[in-house]
C-alpha cells in the first residue's frame, strides 16, 4: 500500500508498485500538488524523499486527472527504478493498451514517441508500438456502429495449470452443456437486432473443439442465423487433442475463415508440466489435418512457462515458424489468482525472459511476420506484453477491434463481457454475465435484458 494525499492516485500508484517485486513491503508515501502550471510530486521511501516537478497546463478536470496520474506514476517509477537498480521494458506505463495512448497522441497531432520516452519506455518497445500501429492500417476504423460478436464456450479437456479463466474440465461440466447451448441460442437470437455493422465473429473459450460434433454444429448453426454477412469468422478450436476432420469440415461448411491451434509450447516436458495432456507431435498433426481446409491459422505460444528453459522456448518459436501459420501470438506468462501454478512459479530470471521476447521478435520478423496488436495484463512476468504477429494480409479484425476498443462487442455466454463503445462521447459501457455456468444459466434472461438496455 502507498499512501497519497490525493485519493484517486492511490490505485494508480499501486499499479507501479506491483511492477517491482517486493516493493509492496517498502515504506512509501506520496504527495502531489498542482499550482495551475506545474505538477509537484514528492515520493518518500523510508527516510529519503525525492521531489519532481513537471510543467503542464490542465484546462479541464479530465486532463488534470490524466496528467496527475501520469506524473505521479512517473515520479514513483523513477524512485523505484533507482532503488532496485533496474528499468522496465514499458517504464512507468501500467495501462494494458499502450497503443491506445499512442493513438491518443497521434489524434492530437503529436508523435507518440516523446511521451513514451518520457515515461521510460524502451526504444525497442517504442519501435514495436510504431510497427503495431502501422500493422493496423486498413483495419483500424472508428465508426459508430461497428460491432463484433463473441460466443463463449468455457469448456476444456483439462485445466492448464497457468489458466485463470473460469473454464473447467468438461468431465465436470458436461452435464450443463444442453442447457448452456439453449441459453446461447436464446442470447444469440436476442442479440441479432442489436448487431450494427458486423465486422467479425469469434467463438472462443475455453476450447470450442472440445464439444462433440453435433454440439459444435448446434453453435455454428445458431451463429449462422444471426451472422448475415461474410465477415471474418474465427473458431478458437484450441488444443490439438480434440481436433477431428469432421469438426474442421463443419467449420468450413458454416463459413469459418480462421482457426486457432494453440500449442503454447513445443516441449513435451513443458506441456506435461502445465497440464495440457497433449504432445508437440499432436500440434503438428492438427496443422496437417487443418491445412487442406484453407483456414487462416493462428498459433499461440507462451514465454515464461514454469520450468521452460530459454532453449526450449526458442525451439518452440522455431517450430511454430516451420509450420507456417499465418498468425503467431506470443504471450508472456500472466498469473492471476485463479492459476494453480502461482504457488510454484518459476524463478526464471527477468534477463532470460527478456531474451525469450527478443528472440521471438527477431525470428518472427525475419520469417516475414509483422506485429499488429499488443496488450499487457496485470501480474505479467517481467512486466512484458502479449503480441499478435501476422503475415501480410492476414491480420485479424477481431483482435484489432478488441484490443483497441474501437467497436462494440456483443458477447454471449458465461463470463462474457459485452462492451458498447460511444465513440463521440469517448466512453465505453460494459455489461457482464455471471462467471460460473449454473449462475449464468439461472440468470440468462436477465443478461439478455441488460444487454438490450445497454444497446438501447
Ligand atoms: S485450454 Fe486455454 S482456456 Fe482451457 S484451461 Fe487451458 S489455457 Fe485455460
Tab-separated table of C-alpha atoms and ligand atoms in Angstrom:
chain	number	residue	atom	x	y	z
A	1	UNK	CA	0.000	0.000	0.000
A	2	UNK	CA	1.206	3.510	-0.748
A	3	UNK	CA	-0.422	6.462	0.993
A	4	UNK	CA	-1.082	9.581	-1.063
A	5	UNK	CA	-2.629	12.955	-0.232
A	6	UNK	CA	-4.674	12.555	-3.462
A	7	UNK	CA	-7.096	9.676	-3.043
A	8	UNK	CA	-7.700	8.948	-6.750
A	9	UNK	CA	-3.964	8.373	-7.269
A	10	UNK	CA	-3.524	5.562	-4.765
A	11	UNK	CA	-4.664	2.742	-7.049
A	12	UNK	CA	-2.619	4.127	-9.933
A	13	UNK	CA	0.464	4.243	-7.747
A	14	UNK	CA	-0.154	0.696	-6.557
A	15	UNK	CA	-0.018	-0.424	-10.193
A	16	UNK	CA	3.537	0.935	-10.337
A	17	UNK	CA	4.450	-0.674	-7.002
A	18	UNK	CA	3.319	-4.062	-8.362
A	19	UNK	CA	5.749	-3.761	-11.258
A	20	UNK	CA	8.658	-4.181	-8.827
A	21	UNK	CA	8.712	-7.457	-6.960
A	22	UNK	CA	8.880	-6.854	-3.214
A	23	UNK	CA	8.077	-3.137	-3.465
A	24	UNK	CA	4.768	-3.609	-1.652
A	25	UNK	CA	6.778	-4.159	1.547
A	26	UNK	CA	8.551	-0.770	1.280
A	27	UNK	CA	7.566	2.256	3.377
A	28	UNK	CA	6.341	4.524	0.578
A	29	UNK	CA	4.380	7.764	0.689
A	30	UNK	CA	3.307	10.236	-1.960
A	31	UNK	CA	2.219	13.862	-2.029
A	32	UNK	CA	1.129	15.893	-5.022
A	33	UNK	CA	0.109	19.470	-5.619
A	34	UNK	CA	-0.701	21.444	-8.734
A	35	UNK	CA	-0.419	25.232	-8.883
A	36	UNK	CA	-2.088	25.679	-12.251
A	37	UNK	CA	1.182	25.428	-14.175
A	38	UNK	CA	3.283	22.722	-12.576
A	39	UNK	CA	2.672	19.302	-11.015
A	40	UNK	CA	4.823	18.744	-7.925
A	41	UNK	CA	5.249	15.142	-6.807
A	42	UNK	CA	7.074	14.130	-3.644
A	43	UNK	CA	7.902	10.466	-3.017
A	44	UNK	CA	9.205	9.274	0.341
A	45	UNK	CA	10.920	5.945	0.612
A	46	UNK	CA	11.864	5.308	4.233
A	47	UNK	CA	13.920	8.297	5.330
A	48	UNK	CA	14.614	9.543	1.810
A	49	UNK	CA	12.441	11.982	-0.085
A	50	UNK	CA	12.645	12.899	-3.776
A	51	UNK	CA	10.783	15.732	-5.478
A	52	UNK	CA	9.810	16.061	-9.111
A	53	UNK	CA	8.192	18.943	-10.993
A	54	UNK	CA	6.542	18.820	-14.410
A	55	UNK	CA	5.087	21.853	-16.200
A	56	UNK	CA	1.751	21.183	-17.878
A	57	UNK	CA	-1.500	23.042	-18.449
A	58	UNK	CA	-4.657	21.182	-17.399
A	59	UNK	CA	-7.585	23.000	-18.987
A	60	UNK	CA	-10.242	20.552	-17.844
A	61	UNK	CA	-10.819	18.243	-14.893
A	62	UNK	CA	-10.346	15.243	-17.180
A	63	UNK	CA	-6.985	16.493	-18.438
A	64	UNK	CA	-5.953	17.377	-14.877
A	65	UNK	CA	-6.675	13.843	-13.676
A	66	UNK	CA	-4.907	12.244	-16.597
A	67	UNK	CA	-1.775	14.401	-16.137
A	68	UNK	CA	-1.823	13.962	-12.359
A	69	UNK	CA	-1.806	10.174	-12.830
A	70	UNK	CA	0.922	10.336	-15.442
A	71	UNK	CA	3.368	12.462	-13.435
A	72	UNK	CA	2.698	10.752	-10.103
A	73	UNK	CA	3.353	7.322	-11.635
A	74	UNK	CA	6.449	8.561	-13.376
A	75	UNK	CA	7.834	10.017	-10.120
A	76	UNK	CA	7.243	6.745	-8.280
A	77	UNK	CA	8.684	4.703	-11.134
A	78	UNK	CA	11.880	6.785	-11.070
A	79	UNK	CA	12.286	6.267	-7.337
A	80	UNK	CA	11.685	2.516	-7.510
A	81	UNK	CA	13.801	2.106	-10.609
A	82	UNK	CA	16.693	3.776	-8.807
A	83	UNK	CA	16.060	1.809	-5.608
A	84	UNK	CA	16.129	-1.548	-7.400
A	85	UNK	CA	18.749	-0.506	-9.940
A	86	UNK	CA	16.696	-1.571	-12.939
A	87	UNK	CA	14.487	-0.208	-15.676
A	88	UNK	CA	11.379	-1.930	-17.038
A	89	UNK	CA	10.509	-2.505	-20.699
A	90	UNK	CA	7.371	-0.340	-20.527
A	91	UNK	CA	8.761	2.088	-17.943
A	92	UNK	CA	6.021	3.781	-15.928
A	93	UNK	CA	3.238	2.754	-18.328
A	94	UNK	CA	0.876	0.475	-16.459
A	95	UNK	CA	-2.121	0.517	-18.806
A	96	UNK	CA	-2.966	-2.651	-20.660
A	97	UNK	CA	-3.201	-0.949	-24.049
A	98	UNK	CA	-0.080	1.093	-24.849
A	99	UNK	CA	-1.313	1.625	-28.414
A	100	UNK	CA	-4.394	3.480	-27.171
A	101	UNK	CA	-2.142	6.053	-25.536
A	102	UNK	CA	-0.119	6.270	-28.738
A	103	UNK	CA	-3.279	6.739	-30.845
A	104	UNK	CA	-4.491	9.472	-28.461
A	105	UNK	CA	-1.257	11.389	-29.010
A	106	UNK	CA	-1.491	10.930	-32.777
A	107	UNK	CA	-5.100	12.126	-32.774
A	108	UNK	CA	-3.898	15.315	-31.066
A	109	UNK	CA	-1.444	15.810	-33.908
A	110	UNK	CA	1.589	14.845	-31.836
A	111	UNK	CA	4.001	11.954	-32.400
A	112	UNK	CA	3.657	9.466	-29.545
A	113	UNK	CA	7.364	8.695	-29.207
A	114	UNK	CA	8.356	11.680	-26.985
A	115	UNK	CA	5.670	10.817	-24.416
A	116	UNK	CA	6.701	7.150	-24.403
A	117	UNK	CA	10.336	8.177	-23.985
A	118	UNK	CA	9.415	10.463	-21.064
A	119	UNK	CA	7.568	7.560	-19.448
A	120	UNK	CA	10.687	5.406	-19.621
A	121	UNK	CA	9.509	3.007	-22.366
A	122	UNK	CA	12.423	1.181	-24.015
A	123	UNK	CA	13.383	2.089	-27.578
A	124	UNK	CA	12.536	-1.494	-28.630
A	125	UNK	CA	9.012	-1.112	-27.323
A	126	UNK	CA	8.610	2.315	-28.907
A	127	UNK	CA	9.521	0.710	-32.232
A	128	UNK	CA	7.177	-2.209	-31.532
A	129	UNK	CA	4.294	0.200	-30.871
A	130	UNK	CA	5.017	2.075	-34.100
A	131	UNK	CA	5.021	-1.223	-36.033
A	132	UNK	CA	1.737	-2.287	-34.449
A	133	UNK	CA	0.091	0.981	-35.458
A	134	UNK	CA	1.457	0.515	-38.958
A	135	UNK	CA	0.196	-3.090	-38.980
A	136	UNK	CA	-3.335	-1.951	-38.097
A	137	UNK	CA	-3.627	0.327	-41.124
A	138	UNK	CA	-6.608	-0.672	-43.218
A	139	UNK	CA	-8.264	-2.417	-40.257
A	140	UNK	CA	-8.298	0.218	-37.516
A	141	UNK	CA	-11.560	2.022	-38.133
A	142	UNK	CA	-13.558	4.282	-35.856
A	143	UNK	CA	-17.166	4.095	-36.950
A	144	UNK	CA	-20.051	4.431	-34.533
A	145	UNK	CA	-21.980	1.220	-35.382
A	146	UNK	CA	-19.061	-1.163	-35.918
A	147	UNK	CA	-19.643	-4.355	-33.995
A	148	UNK	CA	-18.017	-7.711	-33.271
A	149	UNK	CA	-19.742	-10.799	-31.919
A	150	UNK	CA	-18.184	-13.091	-29.309
A	151	UNK	CA	-19.559	-16.507	-28.369
A	152	UNK	CA	-18.046	-18.001	-25.215
A	153	UNK	CA	-17.662	-21.751	-24.649
A	154	UNK	CA	-15.941	-22.181	-21.266
A	155	UNK	CA	-15.269	-25.909	-21.629
A	156	UNK	CA	-11.824	-27.546	-21.840
A	157	UNK	CA	-10.403	-31.077	-21.893
A	158	UNK	CA	-8.455	-30.358	-18.679
A	159	UNK	CA	-7.431	-27.275	-16.752
A	160	UNK	CA	-3.989	-25.891	-17.628
A	161	UNK	CA	-2.058	-25.002	-14.504
A	162	UNK	CA	-1.442	-21.373	-15.566
A	163	UNK	CA	-5.041	-20.699	-16.625
A	164	UNK	CA	-7.060	-18.142	-14.725
A	165	UNK	CA	-10.199	-18.261	-16.902
A	166	UNK	CA	-13.403	-19.636	-15.485
A	167	UNK	CA	-13.233	-22.629	-17.788
A	168	UNK	CA	-13.407	-26.090	-16.197
A	169	UNK	CA	-12.631	-29.630	-17.385
A	170	UNK	CA	-15.536	-30.805	-19.483
A	171	UNK	CA	-15.861	-34.010	-17.447
A	172	UNK	CA	-17.188	-31.856	-14.612
A	173	UNK	CA	-19.342	-29.502	-16.692
A	174	UNK	CA	-20.725	-31.680	-19.488
A	175	UNK	CA	-23.997	-32.006	-17.593
A	176	UNK	CA	-24.650	-28.289	-18.202
A	177	UNK	CA	-23.988	-28.414	-21.948
A	178	UNK	CA	-27.563	-28.942	-23.230
A	179	UNK	CA	-28.890	-26.047	-21.160
A	180	UNK	CA	-25.836	-23.956	-21.950
A	181	UNK	CA	-26.338	-24.377	-25.699
A	182	UNK	CA	-30.027	-23.465	-25.358
A	183	UNK	CA	-29.062	-20.323	-23.442
A	184	UNK	CA	-26.557	-19.417	-26.154
A	185	UNK	CA	-29.236	-19.846	-28.818
A	186	UNK	CA	-31.587	-17.543	-26.919
A	187	UNK	CA	-28.838	-14.998	-26.326
A	188	UNK	CA	-27.810	-15.024	-29.985
A	189	UNK	CA	-31.392	-14.612	-31.191
A	190	UNK	CA	-31.852	-11.683	-28.805
A	191	UNK	CA	-28.545	-10.143	-29.932
A	192	UNK	CA	-29.453	-10.115	-33.619
A	193	UNK	CA	-31.359	-6.806	-33.641
A	194	UNK	CA	-28.524	-5.156	-31.689
A	195	UNK	CA	-25.848	-6.009	-34.242
A	196	UNK	CA	-24.685	-2.990	-36.219
A	197	UNK	CA	-22.035	-3.195	-38.909
A	198	UNK	CA	-20.790	-6.699	-38.101
A	199	UNK	CA	-17.022	-6.860	-38.622
A	200	UNK	CA	-16.219	-10.261	-37.163
A	201	UNK	CA	-17.447	-13.265	-35.202
A	202	UNK	CA	-15.277	-15.081	-32.672
A	203	UNK	CA	-16.185	-18.367	-30.996
A	204	UNK	CA	-13.755	-18.714	-28.136
A	205	UNK	CA	-13.346	-20.334	-24.797
A	206	UNK	CA	-12.218	-22.459	-23.424
A	207	UNK	CA	-11.650	-24.932	-26.152
A	208	UNK	CA	-14.575	-24.871	-28.631
A	209	UNK	CA	-13.415	-28.106	-30.286
A	210	UNK	CA	-13.890	-29.995	-27.011
A	211	UNK	CA	-17.594	-30.052	-27.927
A	212	UNK	CA	-18.626	-33.116	-29.833
A	213	UNK	CA	-19.525	-32.654	-33.472
A	214	UNK	CA	-23.294	-32.339	-33.008
A	215	UNK	CA	-22.935	-29.772	-30.247
A	216	UNK	CA	-20.385	-27.800	-32.238
A	217	UNK	CA	-22.755	-27.769	-35.198
A	218	UNK	CA	-25.540	-26.512	-32.948
A	219	UNK	CA	-23.402	-23.490	-32.023
A	220	UNK	CA	-22.345	-22.861	-35.637
A	221	UNK	CA	-25.965	-23.084	-36.757
A	222	UNK	CA	-27.095	-20.598	-34.107
A	223	UNK	CA	-24.394	-18.161	-35.208
A	224	UNK	CA	-25.340	-18.650	-38.879
A	225	UNK	CA	-28.882	-17.483	-38.088
A	226	UNK	CA	-27.632	-14.077	-36.953
A	227	UNK	CA	-24.415	-13.589	-38.897
A	228	UNK	CA	-25.917	-12.379	-42.128
A	229	UNK	CA	-22.724	-11.329	-43.946
A	230	UNK	CA	-19.376	-12.707	-44.985
A	231	UNK	CA	-17.376	-11.093	-42.250
A	232	UNK	CA	-14.271	-12.593	-40.668
A	233	UNK	CA	-15.209	-15.671	-38.629
A	234	UNK	CA	-12.891	-17.315	-36.103
A	235	UNK	CA	-13.280	-20.519	-34.157
A	236	UNK	CA	-10.621	-20.744	-31.477
A	237	UNK	CA	-10.564	-24.501	-31.998
A	238	UNK	CA	-7.944	-24.838	-29.278
A	239	UNK	CA	-5.977	-27.852	-28.220
A	240	UNK	CA	-4.890	-30.353	-30.856
A	241	UNK	CA	-6.054	-33.427	-28.927
A	242	UNK	CA	-9.682	-32.583	-29.681
A	243	UNK	CA	-9.323	-31.919	-33.426
A	244	UNK	CA	-11.296	-34.080	-35.866
A	245	UNK	CA	-11.736	-33.738	-39.615
A	246	UNK	CA	-15.499	-33.537	-39.162
A	247	UNK	CA	-15.191	-30.502	-36.847
A	248	UNK	CA	-12.968	-28.786	-39.397
A	249	UNK	CA	-15.442	-29.678	-42.148
A	250	UNK	CA	-18.296	-28.197	-40.123
A	251	UNK	CA	-16.308	-25.003	-39.674
A	252	UNK	CA	-15.774	-24.738	-43.403
A	253	UNK	CA	-19.415	-25.537	-44.123
A	254	UNK	CA	-20.589	-22.703	-41.845
A	255	UNK	CA	-18.211	-20.098	-43.264
A	256	UNK	CA	-15.465	-20.048	-40.654
A	257	UNK	CA	-12.368	-18.307	-42.019
A	258	UNK	CA	-9.891	-18.630	-39.171
A	259	UNK	CA	-8.996	-21.213	-36.536
A	260	UNK	CA	-6.507	-21.326	-33.667
A	261	UNK	CA	-4.226	-24.267	-32.989
A	262	UNK	CA	-2.925	-23.374	-29.583
A	263	UNK	CA	0.398	-25.062	-28.996
A	264	UNK	CA	1.656	-22.871	-26.097
A	265	UNK	CA	4.931	-24.815	-26.234
A	266	UNK	CA	6.555	-27.430	-28.450
A	267	UNK	CA	8.348	-29.028	-25.495
A	268	UNK	CA	6.586	-32.197	-24.326
A	269	UNK	CA	8.169	-31.773	-20.915
A	270	UNK	CA	6.610	-28.307	-20.567
A	271	UNK	CA	3.254	-29.424	-21.961
A	272	UNK	CA	3.069	-32.150	-19.355
A	273	UNK	CA	4.157	-29.789	-16.581
A	274	UNK	CA	1.392	-27.297	-17.406
A	275	UNK	CA	-1.325	-29.944	-17.585
A	276	UNK	CA	-2.001	-29.774	-21.327
A	277	UNK	CA	-2.314	-33.537	-21.864
A	278	UNK	CA	-1.185	-33.339	-25.477
A	279	UNK	CA	2.167	-33.541	-27.219
A	280	UNK	CA	4.028	-31.365	-29.693
A	281	UNK	CA	3.552	-34.120	-32.287
A	282	UNK	CA	-0.229	-33.730	-31.918
A	283	UNK	CA	0.104	-29.999	-32.623
A	284	UNK	CA	1.853	-30.845	-35.881
A	285	UNK	CA	-0.827	-33.423	-36.725
A	286	UNK	CA	-3.534	-30.804	-36.128
A	287	UNK	CA	-1.755	-28.482	-38.567
A	288	UNK	CA	-1.618	-31.284	-41.128
A	289	UNK	CA	-5.292	-32.066	-40.624
A	290	UNK	CA	-6.341	-28.410	-40.930
A	291	UNK	CA	-4.159	-27.465	-43.901
A	292	UNK	CA	-6.433	-28.806	-46.707
A	293	UNK	CA	-9.352	-26.743	-45.371
A	294	UNK	CA	-7.568	-23.468	-46.166
A	295	UNK	CA	-8.247	-21.633	-42.912
A	296	UNK	CA	-6.078	-18.784	-41.718
A	297	UNK	CA	-4.347	-20.354	-38.715
A	298	UNK	CA	-3.179	-18.730	-35.508
A	299	UNK	CA	-0.738	-20.484	-33.183
A	300	UNK	CA	-0.333	-19.328	-29.555
A	301	UNK	CA	2.919	-19.596	-27.611
A	302	UNK	CA	3.760	-18.526	-24.064
A	303	UNK	CA	7.079	-17.164	-22.819
A	304	UNK	CA	7.966	-17.817	-19.188
A	305	UNK	CA	6.146	-21.087	-18.574
A	306	UNK	CA	7.358	-22.664	-15.373
A	307	UNK	CA	10.404	-24.817	-15.827
A	308	UNK	CA	10.816	-23.967	-19.510
A	309	UNK	CA	14.340	-23.008	-20.485
A	310	UNK	CA	15.343	-20.312	-22.933
A	311	UNK	CA	16.466	-23.053	-25.326
A	312	UNK	CA	13.102	-24.815	-25.173
A	313	UNK	CA	11.196	-21.583	-25.744
A	314	UNK	CA	13.410	-20.655	-28.701
A	315	UNK	CA	12.802	-24.167	-30.077
A	316	UNK	CA	9.047	-23.551	-29.812
A	317	UNK	CA	9.339	-20.323	-31.784
A	318	UNK	CA	11.372	-22.099	-34.473
A	319	UNK	CA	8.906	-24.981	-34.723
A	320	UNK	CA	5.903	-22.682	-34.893
A	321	UNK	CA	7.551	-20.743	-37.715
A	322	UNK	CA	8.343	-24.007	-39.522
A	323	UNK	CA	4.622	-24.872	-39.519
A	324	UNK	CA	3.943	-21.525	-41.247
A	325	UNK	CA	0.731	-20.381	-39.543
A	326	UNK	CA	-0.453	-17.031	-40.856
A	327	UNK	CA	-0.593	-15.664	-37.286
A	328	UNK	CA	1.555	-16.346	-34.224
A	329	UNK	CA	0.633	-14.874	-30.860
A	330	UNK	CA	3.404	-14.688	-28.294
A	331	UNK	CA	2.097	-14.321	-24.758
A	332	UNK	CA	4.100	-13.665	-21.631
A	333	UNK	CA	3.042	-15.772	-18.678
A	334	UNK	CA	0.475	-13.996	-16.565
A	335	UNK	CA	-0.510	-15.436	-13.228
A	336	UNK	CA	-3.740	-14.229	-11.780
A	337	UNK	CA	-5.439	-15.514	-8.678
A	338	UNK	CA	-7.093	-18.458	-10.405
A	339	UNK	CA	-3.880	-20.073	-11.587
A	340	UNK	CA	-2.761	-23.192	-9.736
A	341	UNK	CA	0.750	-22.507	-10.902
A	342	UNK	CA	1.053	-19.348	-8.832
A	343	UNK	CA	2.283	-21.329	-5.860
A	344	UNK	CA	5.120	-22.861	-7.839
A	345	UNK	CA	6.021	-20.064	-10.199
A	346	UNK	CA	9.446	-20.413	-11.719
A	347	UNK	CA	12.388	-18.374	-10.682
A	348	UNK	CA	13.080	-17.660	-14.332
A	349	UNK	CA	15.337	-14.617	-14.344
A	350	UNK	CA	13.999	-11.441	-15.902
A	351	UNK	CA	17.061	-11.398	-18.135
A	352	UNK	CA	16.151	-14.802	-19.540
A	353	UNK	CA	12.557	-13.759	-20.129
A	354	UNK	CA	13.747	-10.647	-21.952
A	355	UNK	CA	15.940	-12.892	-24.121
A	356	UNK	CA	12.893	-15.021	-24.965
A	357	UNK	CA	10.943	-11.947	-26.016
A	358	UNK	CA	13.883	-10.605	-28.001
A	359	UNK	CA	14.327	-13.977	-29.749
A	360	UNK	CA	10.647	-14.160	-30.686
A	361	UNK	CA	10.742	-10.651	-32.132
A	362	UNK	CA	13.902	-11.281	-34.124
A	363	UNK	CA	12.867	-14.654	-35.545
A	364	UNK	CA	9.289	-13.757	-36.364
A	365	UNK	CA	10.390	-10.567	-38.090
A	366	UNK	CA	12.996	-12.488	-40.082
A	367	UNK	CA	10.307	-15.012	-41.101
A	368	UNK	CA	8.109	-12.252	-42.550
A	369	UNK	CA	5.713	-11.646	-39.660
A	370	UNK	CA	4.723	-8.149	-38.524
A	371	UNK	CA	3.314	-7.254	-35.105
A	372	UNK	CA	-0.263	-5.984	-35.395
A	373	UNK	CA	-1.724	-5.950	-31.914
A	374	UNK	CA	-0.352	-5.828	-28.447
A	375	UNK	CA	-1.657	-5.735	-24.924
A	376	UNK	CA	-0.452	-6.128	-21.399
A	377	UNK	CA	-2.012	-7.640	-18.304
A	378	UNK	CA	-1.522	-7.103	-14.642
A	379	UNK	CA	0.814	-9.594	-12.917
A	380	UNK	CA	2.606	-10.276	-16.164
A	381	UNK	CA	6.021	-11.873	-15.752
A	382	UNK	CA	8.788	-9.285	-16.203
A	383	UNK	CA	6.223	-6.533	-16.972
A	384	UNK	CA	6.281	-7.588	-20.630
A	385	UNK	CA	3.383	-7.907	-23.113
A	386	UNK	CA	1.437	-10.154	-25.488
A	387	UNK	CA	1.975	-9.565	-29.181
A	388	UNK	CA	-0.027	-10.790	-32.161
A	389	UNK	CA	2.125	-11.321	-35.269
A	390	UNK	CA	0.814	-11.752	-38.776
A	391	UNK	CA	1.958	-12.430	-42.274
A	392	UNK	CA	0.966	-9.619	-44.651
A	393	UNK	CA	-2.769	-9.527	-45.307
A	394	UNK	CA	-3.842	-11.912	-42.522
A	395	UNK	CA	-4.315	-9.594	-39.532
A	396	UNK	CA	-7.456	-10.342	-37.545
A	397	UNK	CA	-10.108	-7.633	-37.439
A	398	UNK	CA	-11.486	-9.090	-34.207
A	399	UNK	CA	-8.179	-8.778	-32.388
A	400	UNK	CA	-7.648	-5.188	-33.505
A	401	UNK	CA	-11.188	-4.140	-32.551
A	402	UNK	CA	-10.982	-5.800	-29.152
A	403	UNK	CA	-7.533	-4.582	-28.248
A	404	UNK	CA	-8.130	-1.017	-29.359
A	405	UNK	CA	-11.737	-0.904	-28.044
A	406	UNK	CA	-12.997	0.901	-31.127
A	407	UNK	CA	-16.059	-1.266	-31.890
A	408	UNK	CA	-18.982	-2.647	-29.898
A	409	UNK	CA	-18.503	-6.173	-28.662
A	410	UNK	CA	-21.655	-8.195	-28.290
A	411	UNK	CA	-20.642	-11.111	-26.129
A	412	UNK	CA	-22.778	-14.138	-25.285
A	413	UNK	CA	-22.149	-16.952	-22.821
A	414	UNK	CA	-20.936	-17.298	-19.239
A	415	UNK	CA	-18.362	-14.727	-18.135
A	416	UNK	CA	-18.816	-12.845	-21.415
A	417	UNK	CA	-18.434	-9.077	-21.137
A	418	UNK	CA	-20.268	-7.002	-23.722
A	419	UNK	CA	-18.981	-3.525	-24.475
A	420	UNK	CA	-20.849	-0.654	-26.004
A	421	UNK	CA	-18.433	1.929	-27.366
A	422	UNK	CA	-19.705	5.514	-27.523
A	423	UNK	CA	-17.027	6.904	-29.808
A	424	UNK	CA	-18.152	10.510	-29.971
A	425	UNK	CA	-18.710	10.693	-26.213
A	426	UNK	CA	-15.376	8.938	-25.624
A	427	UNK	CA	-16.750	6.361	-23.228
A	428	UNK	CA	-17.346	2.621	-23.019
A	429	UNK	CA	-20.080	0.885	-21.044
A	430	UNK	CA	-19.969	-2.776	-20.170
A	431	UNK	CA	-22.298	-5.488	-19.008
A	432	UNK	CA	-21.035	-8.887	-17.929
A	433	UNK	CA	-22.577	-12.323	-17.477
A	434	UNK	CA	-22.131	-14.428	-14.338
A	435	UNK	CA	-18.864	-16.319	-14.339
A	436	UNK	CA	-19.935	-19.783	-13.306
A	437	UNK	CA	-22.143	-21.813	-15.587
A	438	UNK	CA	-25.046	-22.660	-13.216
A	439	UNK	CA	-25.453	-18.990	-12.215
A	440	UNK	CA	-25.277	-17.943	-15.849
A	441	UNK	CA	-27.978	-20.449	-16.741
A	442	UNK	CA	-30.188	-19.207	-13.926
A	443	UNK	CA	-29.741	-15.564	-14.972
A	444	UNK	CA	-29.512	-15.793	-18.770
A	445	UNK	CA	-32.801	-13.919	-19.264
A	446	UNK	CA	-31.594	-11.083	-17.067
A	447	UNK	CA	-28.323	-10.962	-19.031
A	448	UNK	CA	-30.335	-10.629	-22.252
A	449	UNK	CA	-32.422	-7.790	-20.781
A	450	UNK	CA	-29.318	-5.937	-19.558
A	451	UNK	CA	-27.722	-6.113	-22.972
A	452	UNK	CA	-30.878	-4.793	-24.641
A	453	UNK	CA	-30.913	-1.934	-22.158
A	454	UNK	CA	-27.250	-1.093	-22.794
A	455	UNK	CA	-27.764	-1.039	-26.561
A	456	UNK	CA	-30.966	0.959	-26.274
B	1	LIG	S1	-7.027	-24.663	-22.909
B	1	LIG	FE1	-6.933	-22.450	-22.607
B	1	LIG	S2	-8.859	-21.913	-21.607
B	1	LIG	FE2	-8.607	-24.145	-21.419
B	1	LIG	S3	-7.670	-24.469	-19.411
B	1	LIG	FE3	-6.007	-24.356	-20.925
B	1	LIG	S4	-5.413	-22.180	-21.005
B	1	LIG	FE4	-7.385	-22.306	-19.956
